């Protein structure tokens, strides 16, 4: 009887364990793999650093699998010990099984958004949204530099200020709209937190 019960329960337990973890399948190009090294899968959730797994790569072993677990959908990072991008973000939740390819063109960046990802719509949504935010912030930086030019005429300064305010308003309305329409819980919560922090600082709200 005990044997029969174990035969019935063990497959269910195995499936439960599988769904309590996420899987990241990693492959890299030849130049990154030319130096033997490790890739680390890490996260920092609620101020606690966690090393989920690691993978050794070299010129003969350019792909492998890592596993981890998170309490809810969150950001984890691939970190290369010697050659490659310093940090590659992924958005995962338990039960995910995604694949990512790190190309030689990604080498040398301190932080790199890599869109060669399969089976991770949340990661792709994060990358698209982050890329858009970076583009808007770059335009804002360019306008601030233009406004700070020595000897700038008053009428040009007024025009640039107007353009800057319009761009800032557009940026924040995009972010607000994303909190209503985004699909990834992690991305939506991150944007909502950014908006709340901005509003509290601007209007001096008290908790």
mmCIF file of C-alpha atoms in Angstrom:
data_model
loop_
_atom_site.group_PDB
_atom_site.id
_atom_site.type_symbol
_atom_site.label_atom_id
_atom_site.label_comp_id
_atom_site.label_asym_id
_atom_site.label_seq_id
_atom_site.Cartn_x
_atom_site.Cartn_y
_atom_site.Cartn_z
ATOM 1 C CA UNK A 1 0.000 0.000 0.000
ATOM 2 C CA UNK A 2 2.813 2.425 0.922
ATOM 3 C CA UNK A 3 4.510 1.704 -2.398
ATOM 4 C CA UNK A 4 1.284 2.460 -4.261
ATOM 5 C CA UNK A 5 0.825 5.737 -2.401
ATOM 6 C CA UNK A 6 4.415 6.785 -3.160
ATOM 7 C CA UNK A 7 3.968 5.973 -6.831
ATOM 8 C CA UNK A 8 0.916 8.229 -6.893
ATOM 9 C CA UNK A 9 2.366 11.088 -4.849
ATOM 10 C CA UNK A 10 5.919 11.354 -6.173
ATOM 11 C CA UNK A 11 4.972 12.459 -9.729
ATOM 12 C CA UNK A 12 2.711 15.167 -8.254
ATOM 13 C CA UNK A 13 5.483 16.324 -5.948
ATOM 14 C CA UNK A 14 7.937 16.412 -8.836
ATOM 15 C CA UNK A 15 5.589 18.579 -10.884
ATOM 16 C CA UNK A 16 5.099 20.907 -7.917
ATOM 17 C CA UNK A 17 8.856 21.286 -7.528
ATOM 18 C CA UNK A 18 9.268 22.040 -11.222
ATOM 19 C CA UNK A 19 6.681 24.798 -11.067
ATOM 20 C CA UNK A 20 8.373 26.367 -8.060
ATOM 21 C CA UNK A 21 11.466 27.149 -10.126
ATOM 22 C CA UNK A 22 12.279 29.040 -13.295
ATOM 23 C CA UNK A 23 14.719 27.922 -15.971
ATOM 24 C CA UNK A 24 17.112 30.030 -18.037
ATOM 25 C CA UNK A 25 18.758 28.436 -21.072
ATOM 26 C CA UNK A 26 21.835 30.436 -22.074
ATOM 27 C CA UNK A 27 23.965 30.323 -25.216
ATOM 28 C CA UNK A 28 26.876 32.599 -26.107
ATOM 29 C CA UNK A 29 28.931 33.410 -29.186
ATOM 30 C CA UNK A 30 32.481 32.194 -29.711
ATOM 31 C CA UNK A 31 34.433 35.311 -28.647
ATOM 32 C CA UNK A 32 32.699 35.500 -25.264
ATOM 33 C CA UNK A 33 33.288 31.768 -24.772
ATOM 34 C CA UNK A 34 36.948 32.002 -25.800
ATOM 35 C CA UNK A 35 37.913 32.739 -22.187
ATOM 36 C CA UNK A 36 36.862 30.075 -19.655
ATOM 37 C CA UNK A 37 34.586 31.712 -17.134
ATOM 38 C CA UNK A 38 31.361 31.465 -15.195
ATOM 39 C CA UNK A 39 28.009 33.115 -15.765
ATOM 40 C CA UNK A 40 26.113 33.878 -12.567
ATOM 41 C CA UNK A 41 22.340 34.110 -12.190
ATOM 42 C CA UNK A 42 21.630 36.622 -9.427
ATOM 43 C CA UNK A 43 18.874 38.817 -8.022
ATOM 44 C CA UNK A 44 18.353 41.439 -5.354
ATOM 45 C CA UNK A 45 14.828 41.152 -3.992
ATOM 46 C CA UNK A 46 13.767 43.303 -1.057
ATOM 47 C CA UNK A 47 17.427 44.304 -0.485
ATOM 48 C CA UNK A 48 18.566 40.699 -0.233
ATOM 49 C CA UNK A 49 21.210 39.520 -2.704
ATOM 50 C CA UNK A 50 20.750 35.962 -3.950
ATOM 51 C CA UNK A 51 22.927 33.770 -6.135
ATOM 52 C CA UNK A 52 20.505 31.368 -7.824
ATOM 53 C CA UNK A 53 22.881 29.361 -9.996
ATOM 54 C CA UNK A 54 26.039 29.501 -12.093
ATOM 55 C CA UNK A 55 27.197 28.079 -15.395
ATOM 56 C CA UNK A 56 30.750 27.357 -16.573
ATOM 57 C CA UNK A 57 31.430 28.143 -20.257
ATOM 58 C CA UNK A 58 34.452 27.835 -22.535
ATOM 59 C CA UNK A 59 35.171 27.424 -26.236
ATOM 60 C CA UNK A 60 33.812 23.854 -26.212
ATOM 61 C CA UNK A 61 30.836 24.503 -23.933
ATOM 62 C CA UNK A 62 28.913 27.539 -25.103
ATOM 63 C CA UNK A 63 25.480 26.825 -23.716
ATOM 64 C CA UNK A 64 23.803 25.464 -20.617
ATOM 65 C CA UNK A 65 20.893 25.783 -18.221
ATOM 66 C CA UNK A 66 20.421 27.538 -14.905
ATOM 67 C CA UNK A 67 17.577 27.440 -12.408
ATOM 68 C CA UNK A 68 16.239 29.629 -9.642
ATOM 69 C CA UNK A 69 13.191 30.589 -7.660
ATOM 70 C CA UNK A 70 11.553 33.952 -6.943
ATOM 71 C CA UNK A 71 8.647 34.827 -4.637
ATOM 72 C CA UNK A 72 6.847 36.631 -7.470
ATOM 73 C CA UNK A 73 7.640 37.948 -10.952
ATOM 74 C CA UNK A 74 10.869 39.869 -10.624
ATOM 75 C CA UNK A 75 14.112 41.004 -12.225
ATOM 76 C CA UNK A 76 17.101 38.638 -12.199
ATOM 77 C CA UNK A 77 20.429 39.271 -13.890
ATOM 78 C CA UNK A 78 23.040 37.297 -15.787
ATOM 79 C CA UNK A 79 26.524 38.425 -14.772
ATOM 80 C CA UNK A 80 29.673 37.401 -16.657
ATOM 81 C CA UNK A 81 32.828 36.831 -14.623
ATOM 82 C CA UNK A 82 35.441 37.742 -17.248
ATOM 83 C CA UNK A 83 34.197 38.562 -20.752
ATOM 84 C CA UNK A 84 30.755 39.614 -21.934
ATOM 85 C CA UNK A 85 28.202 42.182 -20.770
ATOM 86 C CA UNK A 86 28.493 43.054 -17.104
ATOM 87 C CA UNK A 87 24.812 42.538 -16.387
ATOM 88 C CA UNK A 88 21.875 41.317 -18.494
ATOM 89 C CA UNK A 89 18.388 41.725 -16.975
ATOM 90 C CA UNK A 90 15.620 39.140 -17.290
ATOM 91 C CA UNK A 91 12.088 39.248 -15.918
ATOM 92 C CA UNK A 92 11.021 35.860 -14.586
ATOM 93 C CA UNK A 93 8.455 34.093 -12.467
ATOM 94 C CA UNK A 94 8.397 30.536 -11.200
ATOM 95 C CA UNK A 95 7.381 28.098 -13.915
ATOM 96 C CA UNK A 96 9.059 30.096 -16.710
ATOM 97 C CA UNK A 97 11.461 28.358 -19.080
ATOM 98 C CA UNK A 98 13.159 30.936 -21.267
ATOM 99 C CA UNK A 99 16.107 30.993 -23.634
ATOM 100 C CA UNK A 100 18.552 33.821 -24.272
ATOM 101 C CA UNK A 101 21.471 34.199 -26.659
ATOM 102 C CA UNK A 102 24.324 36.544 -25.797
ATOM 103 C CA UNK A 103 26.133 37.635 -28.951
ATOM 104 C CA UNK A 104 29.665 38.929 -29.327
ATOM 105 C CA UNK A 105 28.127 42.329 -30.121
ATOM 106 C CA UNK A 106 26.887 42.418 -26.503
ATOM 107 C CA UNK A 107 30.431 42.137 -25.124
ATOM 108 C CA UNK A 108 31.948 45.023 -23.169
ATOM 109 C CA UNK A 109 28.771 46.720 -21.944
ATOM 110 C CA UNK A 110 28.369 47.332 -18.213
ATOM 111 C CA UNK A 111 24.598 46.917 -18.563
ATOM 112 C CA UNK A 112 23.044 45.401 -21.677
ATOM 113 C CA UNK A 113 19.455 44.926 -22.786
ATOM 114 C CA UNK A 114 19.449 41.741 -24.891
ATOM 115 C CA UNK A 115 16.311 41.080 -26.936
ATOM 116 C CA UNK A 116 17.395 37.687 -28.299
ATOM 117 C CA UNK A 117 15.032 36.066 -25.797
ATOM 118 C CA UNK A 118 12.448 33.338 -26.328
ATOM 119 C CA UNK A 119 9.458 32.436 -24.132
ATOM 120 C CA UNK A 120 9.695 35.527 -21.945
ATOM 121 C CA UNK A 121 7.139 38.176 -22.967
ATOM 122 C CA UNK A 122 7.766 40.050 -19.701
ATOM 123 C CA UNK A 123 11.477 40.442 -20.510
ATOM 124 C CA UNK A 124 10.684 41.701 -24.018
ATOM 125 C CA UNK A 125 8.106 44.138 -22.631
ATOM 126 C CA UNK A 126 10.691 45.392 -20.140
ATOM 127 C CA UNK A 127 13.267 45.872 -22.898
ATOM 128 C CA UNK A 128 10.853 47.744 -25.194
ATOM 129 C CA UNK A 129 9.677 49.991 -22.389
ATOM 130 C CA UNK A 130 13.169 50.645 -21.039
ATOM 131 C CA UNK A 131 14.436 51.473 -24.532
ATOM 132 C CA UNK A 132 11.624 54.007 -24.987
ATOM 133 C CA UNK A 133 12.328 55.565 -21.588
ATOM 134 C CA UNK A 134 16.048 55.790 -22.386
ATOM 135 C CA UNK A 135 15.252 57.529 -25.675
ATOM 136 C CA UNK A 136 13.033 60.117 -23.985
ATOM 137 C CA UNK A 137 15.611 60.717 -21.245
ATOM 138 C CA UNK A 138 18.323 61.228 -23.862
ATOM 139 C CA UNK A 139 16.180 63.888 -25.550
ATOM 140 C CA UNK A 140 15.651 65.576 -22.186
ATOM 141 C CA UNK A 141 19.399 65.581 -21.509
ATOM 142 C CA UNK A 142 20.038 67.138 -24.915
ATOM 143 C CA UNK A 143 17.494 69.885 -24.198
ATOM 144 C CA UNK A 144 19.019 70.604 -20.774
ATOM 145 C CA UNK A 145 22.454 70.941 -22.357
ATOM 146 C CA UNK A 146 21.044 73.284 -24.996
ATOM 147 C CA UNK A 147 19.362 75.425 -22.324
ATOM 148 C CA UNK A 148 22.640 75.740 -20.412
ATOM 149 C CA UNK A 149 24.608 77.064 -23.372
ATOM 150 C CA UNK A 150 26.533 80.220 -22.636
ATOM 151 C CA UNK A 151 25.030 83.330 -24.190
ATOM 152 C CA UNK A 152 21.790 81.681 -25.300
ATOM 153 C CA UNK A 153 19.152 84.214 -26.412
ATOM 154 C CA UNK A 154 16.103 84.662 -24.213
ATOM 155 C CA UNK A 155 13.627 83.744 -26.944
ATOM 156 C CA UNK A 156 15.520 80.526 -27.739
ATOM 157 C CA UNK A 157 15.716 79.653 -24.041
ATOM 158 C CA UNK A 158 11.969 80.164 -23.652
ATOM 159 C CA UNK A 159 11.332 77.937 -26.654
ATOM 160 C CA UNK A 160 13.581 75.186 -25.313
ATOM 161 C CA UNK A 161 11.941 75.370 -21.881
ATOM 162 C CA UNK A 162 8.540 74.978 -23.472
ATOM 163 C CA UNK A 163 9.752 71.984 -25.480
ATOM 164 C CA UNK A 164 11.307 70.449 -22.371
ATOM 165 C CA UNK A 165 8.119 70.814 -20.332
ATOM 166 C CA UNK A 166 6.068 69.256 -23.132
ATOM 167 C CA UNK A 167 8.463 66.329 -23.438
ATOM 168 C CA UNK A 168 8.444 65.794 -19.661
ATOM 169 C CA UNK A 169 4.658 65.808 -19.578
ATOM 170 C CA UNK A 170 4.505 63.349 -22.477
ATOM 171 C CA UNK A 171 7.003 61.074 -20.752
ATOM 172 C CA UNK A 172 5.073 60.951 -17.493
ATOM 173 C CA UNK A 173 1.718 60.446 -19.212
ATOM 174 C CA UNK A 174 3.243 57.522 -21.140
ATOM 175 C CA UNK A 175 4.457 56.033 -17.876
ATOM 176 C CA UNK A 176 1.088 56.511 -16.206
ATOM 177 C CA UNK A 177 -0.697 54.935 -19.169
ATOM 178 C CA UNK A 178 1.692 51.990 -19.038
ATOM 179 C CA UNK A 179 0.653 51.245 -15.442
ATOM 180 C CA UNK A 180 -2.884 50.785 -16.797
ATOM 181 C CA UNK A 181 -2.059 48.808 -19.936
ATOM 182 C CA UNK A 182 1.185 46.904 -19.229
ATOM 183 C CA UNK A 183 1.093 43.108 -19.051
ATOM 184 C CA UNK A 184 4.104 42.357 -16.854
ATOM 185 C CA UNK A 185 3.336 42.736 -13.120
ATOM 186 C CA UNK A 186 6.983 43.574 -12.422
ATOM 187 C CA UNK A 187 7.136 46.309 -15.070
ATOM 188 C CA UNK A 188 3.813 47.820 -14.019
ATOM 189 C CA UNK A 189 4.771 47.914 -10.331
ATOM 190 C CA UNK A 190 8.174 49.447 -11.133
ATOM 191 C CA UNK A 191 6.582 52.226 -13.168
ATOM 192 C CA UNK A 192 3.890 52.862 -10.555
ATOM 193 C CA UNK A 193 6.608 53.135 -7.901
ATOM 194 C CA UNK A 194 8.564 55.599 -10.044
ATOM 195 C CA UNK A 195 5.485 57.765 -10.576
ATOM 196 C CA UNK A 196 4.643 57.745 -6.859
ATOM 197 C CA UNK A 197 8.213 58.650 -5.916
ATOM 198 C CA UNK A 198 8.237 61.504 -8.457
ATOM 199 C CA UNK A 199 4.904 62.842 -7.197
ATOM 200 C CA UNK A 200 5.986 62.680 -3.557
ATOM 201 C CA UNK A 201 9.212 64.552 -4.277
ATOM 202 C CA UNK A 202 7.552 67.155 -6.459
ATOM 203 C CA UNK A 203 4.569 67.856 -4.242
ATOM 204 C CA UNK A 204 6.206 67.054 -0.877
ATOM 205 C CA UNK A 205 3.657 64.434 0.082
ATOM 206 C CA UNK A 206 3.960 62.899 3.510
ATOM 207 C CA UNK A 207 3.310 59.225 4.289
#
